[in-house]
PDB file of C-alpha atoms and ligand atoms in Angstrom:
ATOM      1  CA  MET A  30      -4.075  -1.389   4.349  1.00 84.00           C
ATOM      2  CA  ILE A  31      -1.904   0.953   5.725  1.00 89.00           C
ATOM      3  CA  PRO A  32       0.586   2.740   3.239  1.00 86.00           C
ATOM      4  CA  ARG A  33       3.549   3.632   5.669  1.00 90.00           C
ATOM      5  CA  SER A  34       5.706   2.041   8.626  1.00 90.00           C
ATOM      6  CA  GLY A  35       5.870   5.650  10.349  1.00 88.00           C
ATOM      7  CA  ASP A  36       9.764   5.730   9.766  1.00 90.00           C
ATOM      8  CA  ARG A  37      10.250   8.262   6.946  1.00 92.00           C
ATOM      9  CA  ASP A  38      14.039   7.097   6.002  1.00 92.00           C
ATOM     10  CA  PHE A  39      13.167   3.354   6.378  1.00 92.00           C
ATOM     11  CA  ASP A  40       9.978   3.770   3.997  1.00 92.00           C
ATOM     12  CA  LEU A  41      12.268   5.507   1.225  1.00 92.00           C
ATOM     13  CA  ALA A  42      15.035   3.018   1.386  1.00 92.00           C
ATOM     14  CA  LEU A  43      12.415   0.245   1.479  1.00 94.00           C
ATOM     15  CA  ALA A  44      10.672   1.602  -1.637  1.00 93.00           C
ATOM     16  CA  HIS A  45      14.317   1.987  -3.650  1.00 94.00           C
ATOM     17  CA  THR A  46      14.887  -1.835  -2.761  1.00 95.00           C
ATOM     18  CA  LEU A  47      11.502  -2.871  -3.401  1.00 96.00           C
ATOM     19  CA  ALA A  48      11.533  -0.838  -6.889  1.00 96.00           C
ATOM     20  CA  ALA A  49      14.702  -3.243  -7.790  1.00 97.00           C
ATOM     21  CA  VAL A  50      13.011  -6.349  -6.790  1.00 98.00           C
ATOM     22  CA  SER A  51      10.315  -5.335  -9.198  1.00 97.00           C
ATOM     23  CA  GLU A  52      13.140  -5.142 -11.664  1.00 97.00           C
ATOM     24  CA  LYS A  53      14.620  -8.105 -11.429  1.00 98.00           C
ATOM     25  CA  LEU A  54      11.319 -10.446 -10.645  1.00 98.00           C
ATOM     26  CA  GLU A  55       9.488  -8.788 -13.343  1.00 97.00           C
ATOM     27  CA  ALA A  56       6.823  -8.259 -10.820  1.00 96.00           C
ATOM     28  CA  LEU A  57       4.873  -5.281  -9.875  1.00 94.00           C
ATOM     29  CA  PRO A  58       2.496  -5.567  -7.078  1.00 95.00           C
ATOM     30  CA  SER A  59       1.332  -3.216  -4.834  1.00 93.00           C
ATOM     31  CA  PHE A  60       2.808  -2.829  -1.261  1.00 94.00           C
ATOM     32  CA  ALA A  61       1.525  -1.725   2.149  1.00 93.00           C
ATOM     33  CA  TYR A  62       1.615  -2.751   6.012  1.00 95.00           C
ATOM     34  CA  TYR A  63      -1.541  -4.423   7.576  1.00 95.00           C
ATOM     35  CA  ASP A  64      -2.217  -5.593  11.263  1.00 96.00           C
ATOM     36  CA  ASP A  65      -1.235  -8.874  11.761  1.00 96.00           C
ATOM     37  CA  TYR A  66      -2.995  -9.258  15.089  1.00 95.00           C
ATOM     38  CA  ASP A  67      -3.534 -12.672  14.545  1.00 94.00           C
ATOM     39  CA  GLY A  68      -0.064 -13.430  14.179  1.00 94.00           C
ATOM     40  CA  ALA A  69       3.227 -11.805  12.915  1.00 95.00           C
ATOM     41  CA  ASN A  70       3.140 -12.296   8.976  1.00 96.00           C
ATOM     42  CA  ALA A  71       3.373 -11.198   5.513  1.00 97.00           C
ATOM     43  CA  TYR A  72       1.269 -12.584   2.693  1.00 95.00           C
ATOM     44  CA  ALA A  73       1.145 -12.032  -0.933  1.00 97.00           C
ATOM     45  CA  THR A  74      -1.877 -12.073  -3.354  1.00 95.00           C
ATOM     46  CA  PRO A  75      -2.785 -11.701  -6.946  1.00 93.00           C
ATOM     47  CA  LYS A  76      -5.983  -9.640  -5.968  1.00 92.00           C
ATOM     48  CA  VAL A  77      -5.448  -6.116  -7.081  1.00 88.00           C
ATOM     49  CA  ARG A  78      -6.114  -3.975  -4.477  1.00 81.00           C
ATOM     50  CA  MET A  79      -4.862  -0.642  -5.368  1.00 75.00           C
ATOM     51  CA  ASN A  80      -3.628   0.518  -8.637  1.00 74.00           C
ATOM     52  CA  ASN A  81      -0.842  -2.129  -9.374  1.00 74.00           C
ATOM     53  CA  ALA A  82      -1.584  -4.689 -11.904  1.00 82.00           C
ATOM     54  CA  ASP A  83       0.594  -7.769 -10.743  1.00 93.00           C
ATOM     55  CA  GLY A  84      -1.674  -8.256  -7.112  1.00 95.00           C
ATOM     56  CA  THR A  85      -0.680  -6.943  -3.779  1.00 95.00           C
ATOM     57  CA  VAL A  86       1.781  -7.782  -1.174  1.00 96.00           C
ATOM     58  CA  LEU A  87       1.007  -7.116   2.682  1.00 96.00           C
ATOM     59  CA  PHE A  88       3.329  -6.786   5.461  1.00 97.00           C
ATOM     60  CA  GLY A  89       2.351  -7.147   9.102  1.00 97.00           C
ATOM     61  CA  GLN A  90       2.900  -4.411  11.163  1.00 96.00           C
ATOM     62  CA  ARG A  91       3.862  -7.159  13.912  1.00 96.00           C
ATOM     63  CA  LEU A  92       6.400  -9.014  11.475  1.00 96.00           C
ATOM     64  CA  LEU A  93       8.206  -5.629  10.922  1.00 96.00           C
ATOM     65  CA  SER A  94       8.628  -4.828  14.577  1.00 94.00           C
ATOM     66  CA  ARG A  95      10.002  -8.394  14.941  1.00 94.00           C
ATOM     67  CA  LEU A  96      12.583  -8.139  12.515  1.00 94.00           C
ATOM     68  CA  MET A  97      13.473  -4.671  12.915  1.00 93.00           C
ATOM     69  CA  SER A  98      14.577  -5.593  16.486  1.00 93.00           C
ATOM     70  CA  GLY A  99      16.807  -7.679  15.381  1.00 85.00           C
ATOM     71  CA  THR A 100      20.585  -6.665  15.223  1.00 74.00           C
ATOM     72  CA  GLU A 101      21.543  -8.066  11.965  1.00 78.00           C
ATOM     73  CA  SER A 102      20.787  -5.181   9.369  1.00 88.00           C
ATOM     74  CA  PRO A 103      17.384  -5.509   9.982  1.00 90.00           C
ATOM     75  CA  GLU A 104      16.325  -3.725   6.853  1.00 91.00           C
ATOM     76  CA  VAL A 105      17.657  -6.306   4.806  1.00 95.00           C
ATOM     77  CA  ALA A 106      15.874  -8.881   6.535  1.00 96.00           C
ATOM     78  CA  VAL A 107      12.921  -7.111   5.818  1.00 97.00           C
ATOM     79  CA  ALA A 108      13.910  -6.821   1.753  1.00 97.00           C
ATOM     80  CA  ALA A 109      14.125 -10.885   2.248  1.00 98.00           C
ATOM     81  CA  VAL A 110      10.869 -11.434   3.300  1.00 98.00           C
ATOM     82  CA  CYS A 111       9.581  -8.742   0.411  1.00 98.00           C
ATOM     83  CA  ALA A 112      11.689 -10.445  -2.301  1.00 98.00           C
ATOM     84  CA  HIS A 113       9.961 -13.761  -1.015  1.00 98.00           C
ATOM     85  CA  GLU A 114       6.641 -12.120  -1.368  1.00 98.00           C
ATOM     86  CA  PHE A 115       7.293 -10.861  -4.707  1.00 98.00           C
ATOM     87  CA  GLY A 116       8.274 -14.130  -5.864  1.00 98.00           C
ATOM     88  CA  HIS A 117       4.658 -15.644  -4.992  1.00 98.00           C
ATOM     89  CA  ILE A 118       3.599 -12.740  -7.298  1.00 98.00           C
ATOM     90  CA  LEU A 119       5.861 -13.538 -10.249  1.00 98.00           C
ATOM     91  CA  GLN A 120       4.643 -17.249  -9.558  1.00 98.00           C
ATOM     92  CA  PHE A 121       0.870 -16.350  -9.865  1.00 97.00           C
ATOM     93  CA  LYS A 122       1.625 -14.345 -13.466  1.00 96.00           C
ATOM     94  CA  ARG A 123       3.758 -17.152 -14.583  1.00 96.00           C
ATOM     95  CA  GLY A 124       1.615 -19.713 -13.172  1.00 97.00           C
ATOM     96  CA  LEU A 125       4.199 -21.586 -11.688  1.00 98.00           C
ATOM     97  CA  ASP A 126       2.709 -21.813  -8.350  1.00 97.00           C
ATOM     98  CA  ARG A 127       0.327 -24.195 -10.050  1.00 96.00           C
ATOM     99  CA  VAL A 128       3.050 -26.061 -12.215  1.00 97.00           C
ATOM    100  CA  VAL A 129       5.378 -26.345  -8.826  1.00 97.00           C
ATOM    101  CA  GLY A 130       2.705 -27.372  -6.585  1.00 96.00           C
ATOM    102  CA  VAL A 131       0.275 -29.731  -8.213  1.00 95.00           C
ATOM    103  CA  GLY A 132      -0.309 -32.990  -6.212  1.00 95.00           C
ATOM    104  CA  GLN A 133       1.730 -32.050  -3.571  1.00 96.00           C
ATOM    105  CA  PRO A 134       0.436 -32.433   0.069  1.00 96.00           C
ATOM    106  CA  THR A 135       2.326 -29.518   1.476  1.00 97.00           C
ATOM    107  CA  VAL A 136       3.068 -25.964   0.053  1.00 97.00           C
ATOM    108  CA  LYS A 137       6.488 -26.932   0.520  1.00 98.00           C
ATOM    109  CA  ARG A 138       7.838 -26.390  -3.104  1.00 98.00           C
ATOM    110  CA  VAL A 139       6.095 -23.523  -3.932  1.00 98.00           C
ATOM    111  CA  GLU A 140       7.558 -21.676  -1.044  1.00 98.00           C
ATOM    112  CA  LEU A 141      11.294 -23.134  -1.555  1.00 98.00           C
ATOM    113  CA  GLN A 142      10.564 -21.513  -5.010  1.00 98.00           C
ATOM    114  CA  ALA A 143       9.874 -18.267  -3.669  1.00 98.00           C
ATOM    115  CA  ASP A 144      12.850 -18.482  -1.366  1.00 98.00           C
ATOM    116  CA  PHE A 145      15.253 -19.194  -4.760  1.00 98.00           C
ATOM    117  CA  PHE A 146      13.642 -15.863  -6.232  1.00 98.00           C
ATOM    118  CA  ALA A 147      14.302 -13.868  -3.101  1.00 98.00           C
ATOM    119  CA  GLY A 148      17.727 -15.380  -3.254  1.00 98.00           C
ATOM    120  CA  TYR A 149      17.964 -14.845  -7.157  1.00 98.00           C
ATOM    121  CA  PHE A 150      17.324 -11.218  -6.507  1.00 98.00           C
ATOM    122  CA  ALA A 151      19.908 -10.721  -3.631  1.00 98.00           C
ATOM    123  CA  GLY A 152      22.706 -12.163  -5.995  1.00 98.00           C
ATOM    124  CA  ALA A 153      22.017 -10.157  -8.846  1.00 98.00           C
ATOM    125  CA  ARG A 154      21.907  -7.258  -6.077  1.00 98.00           C
ATOM    126  CA  LYS A 155      25.334  -8.009  -4.679  1.00 98.00           C
ATOM    127  CA  LEU A 156      26.306  -7.804  -8.650  1.00 98.00           C
ATOM    128  CA  GLU A 157      25.554  -4.402  -8.563  1.00 96.00           C
ATOM    129  CA  ARG A 158      26.458  -3.446  -5.257  1.00 96.00           C
ATOM    130  CA  PRO A 159      29.427  -5.882  -3.603  1.00 97.00           C
ATOM    131  CA  ASN A 160      28.430  -4.597  -0.246  1.00 96.00           C
ATOM    132  CA  PHE A 161      24.837  -6.018  -0.018  1.00 96.00           C
ATOM    133  CA  PRO A 162      24.778  -8.156   2.864  1.00 96.00           C
ATOM    134  CA  ALA A 163      23.163 -11.124   0.736  1.00 97.00           C
ATOM    135  CA  ALA A 164      23.826 -13.978   3.477  1.00 96.00           C
ATOM    136  CA  VAL A 165      20.973 -11.720   5.772  1.00 96.00           C
ATOM    137  CA  PHE A 166      18.580 -13.527   3.227  1.00 97.00           C
ATOM    138  CA  ALA A 167      19.659 -16.947   4.029  1.00 97.00           C
ATOM    139  CA  MET A 168      19.783 -15.984   7.857  1.00 96.00           C
ATOM    140  CA  THR A 169      16.409 -14.400   8.015  1.00 96.00           C
ATOM    141  CA  GLN A 170      14.570 -17.190   5.536  1.00 97.00           C
ATOM    142  CA  HIS A 171      16.055 -19.838   7.928  1.00 97.00           C
ATOM    143  CA  SER A 172      15.104 -18.239  10.986  1.00 95.00           C
ATOM    144  CA  PHE A 173      11.518 -19.032   9.026  1.00 95.00           C
ATOM    145  CA  GLY A 174      11.998 -22.803   8.474  1.00 97.00           C
ATOM    146  CA  ASP A 175       9.557 -25.298  10.289  1.00 95.00           C
ATOM    147  CA  ASN A 176       9.558 -28.870  11.072  1.00 97.00           C
ATOM    148  CA  MET A 177       5.607 -29.374  10.647  1.00 95.00           C
ATOM    149  CA  VAL A 178       6.691 -31.685   7.504  1.00 94.00           C
ATOM    150  CA  ASN A 179       3.328 -33.699   7.360  1.00 94.00           C
ATOM    151  CA  HIS A 180       1.175 -30.171   7.384  1.00 96.00           C
ATOM    152  CA  PRO A 181      -0.326 -28.645   4.692  1.00 96.00           C
ATOM    153  CA  GLY A 182       1.213 -25.485   5.574  1.00 95.00           C
ATOM    154  CA  HIS A 183       4.862 -26.828   5.747  1.00 95.00           C
ATOM    155  CA  HIS A 184       6.753 -24.060   4.296  1.00 96.00           C
ATOM    156  CA  GLY A 185      10.246 -26.155   4.361  1.00 97.00           C
ATOM    157  CA  THR A 186      12.902 -26.726   6.944  1.00 98.00           C
ATOM    158  CA  SER A 187      15.361 -24.245   7.958  1.00 98.00           C
ATOM    159  CA  GLU A 188      17.950 -25.850   6.253  1.00 98.00           C
ATOM    160  CA  GLU A 189      15.760 -26.107   3.164  1.00 98.00           C
ATOM    161  CA  ARG A 190      14.602 -22.180   3.368  1.00 98.00           C
ATOM    162  CA  GLY A 191      18.534 -21.224   3.582  1.00 98.00           C
ATOM    163  CA  ALA A 192      19.510 -23.509   0.925  1.00 98.00           C
ATOM    164  CA  ALA A 193      16.575 -22.425  -1.764  1.00 98.00           C
ATOM    165  CA  ILE A 194      18.418 -18.925  -1.003  1.00 98.00           C
ATOM    166  CA  ALA A 195      21.658 -19.826  -1.752  1.00 98.00           C
ATOM    167  CA  LYS A 196      20.781 -21.685  -4.958  1.00 98.00           C
ATOM    168  CA  GLY A 197      18.692 -18.824  -5.955  1.00 98.00           C
ATOM    169  CA  PHE A 198      21.830 -16.669  -4.723  1.00 98.00           C
ATOM    170  CA  GLU A 199      24.466 -18.550  -7.083  1.00 98.00           C
ATOM    171  CA  ALA A 200      21.949 -18.752 -10.320  1.00 98.00           C
ATOM    172  CA  ALA A 201      22.291 -14.532 -10.107  1.00 98.00           C
ATOM    173  CA  TYR A 202      25.918 -14.463  -8.751  1.00 98.00           C
ATOM    174  CA  ARG A 203      27.850 -17.252 -10.438  1.00 98.00           C
ATOM    175  CA  GLU A 204      26.020 -18.570 -13.280  1.00 98.00           C
ATOM    176  CA  LYS A 205      24.986 -14.891 -14.437  1.00 98.00           C
ATOM    177  CA  CYS A 206      21.300 -16.454 -15.290  1.00 98.00           C
ATOM    178  CA  THR A 207      18.700 -14.418 -16.926  1.00 98.00           C
ATOM    179  CA  LEU A 208      15.082 -14.460 -15.041  1.00 98.00           C
ATOM    180  CA  ALA A 209      13.905 -17.092 -17.403  1.00 98.00           C
ATOM    181  CA  GLN A 210      16.473 -19.369 -16.658  1.00 98.00           C
ATOM    182  CA  ALA A 211      16.215 -18.620 -13.133  1.00 98.00           C
ATOM    183  CA  ILE A 212      12.432 -19.741 -13.521  1.00 98.00           C
ATOM    184  CA  GLN A 213      13.719 -23.129 -14.975  1.00 98.00           C
ATOM    185  CA  ILE A 214      16.375 -24.156 -12.707  1.00 98.00           C
ATOM    186  CA  SER A 215      13.992 -23.716  -9.716  1.00 98.00           C
ATOM    187  CA  THR A 216      11.344 -25.342 -11.341  1.00 98.00           C
ATOM    188  CA  ASN A 217      13.619 -28.513 -11.441  1.00 98.00           C
ATOM    189  CA  TYR A 218      15.143 -27.748  -8.291  1.00 98.00           C
ATOM    190  CA  VAL A 219      11.764 -27.785  -6.255  1.00 98.00           C
ATOM    191  CA  ALA A 220      10.639 -30.558  -8.378  1.00 97.00           C
ATOM    192  CA  GLY A 221      13.652 -32.703  -6.452  1.00 95.00           C
ATOM    193  CA  LEU A 222      12.797 -31.804  -3.058  1.00 92.00           C
TER     194      LEU A 222
HETATM  195 ZN1  LIG B  22       5.506 -17.816   1.260  1.00 61.32          ZN
END
């Protein structure tokens, strides 16, 4: 586990954003980078690796450099992936991953609910900061869509991932849903996919 990215300003800005994600999603995992030598990735685990009780989010250094080389608000793209992973931490805390994933041949519903929660954060953030570029959340997750629809690791197509972000965004930004309401709406939403 690697505590810092090497860019102090970036680390400070991301720490602020992650504190806001923790507050909106009521999930407080430890966060660190790791060496994703076997393929650019980020993941969430309920395992407590440091001192925060809600598990751990690990962000690959390769994925970080890939997102940072993008032109459109790269730090917001990093935040989008983090918010998705914090969404998984929320699922682990509330047992939602079991509820939405039960009997499913792929992890799609679990992943799209995490995208919904990332979108929910983006909507809540935009209410507080009208300049927040929430569309970057949808573009980022859209870019990670896959078409391996029968593979157990299928996360959702690009269209499904972008749509899940948009649904979560609307729940916060337009409907002003509480987190409890967003959990209910997202559970119903992914059950219909
Ligand atoms: Zn995920």
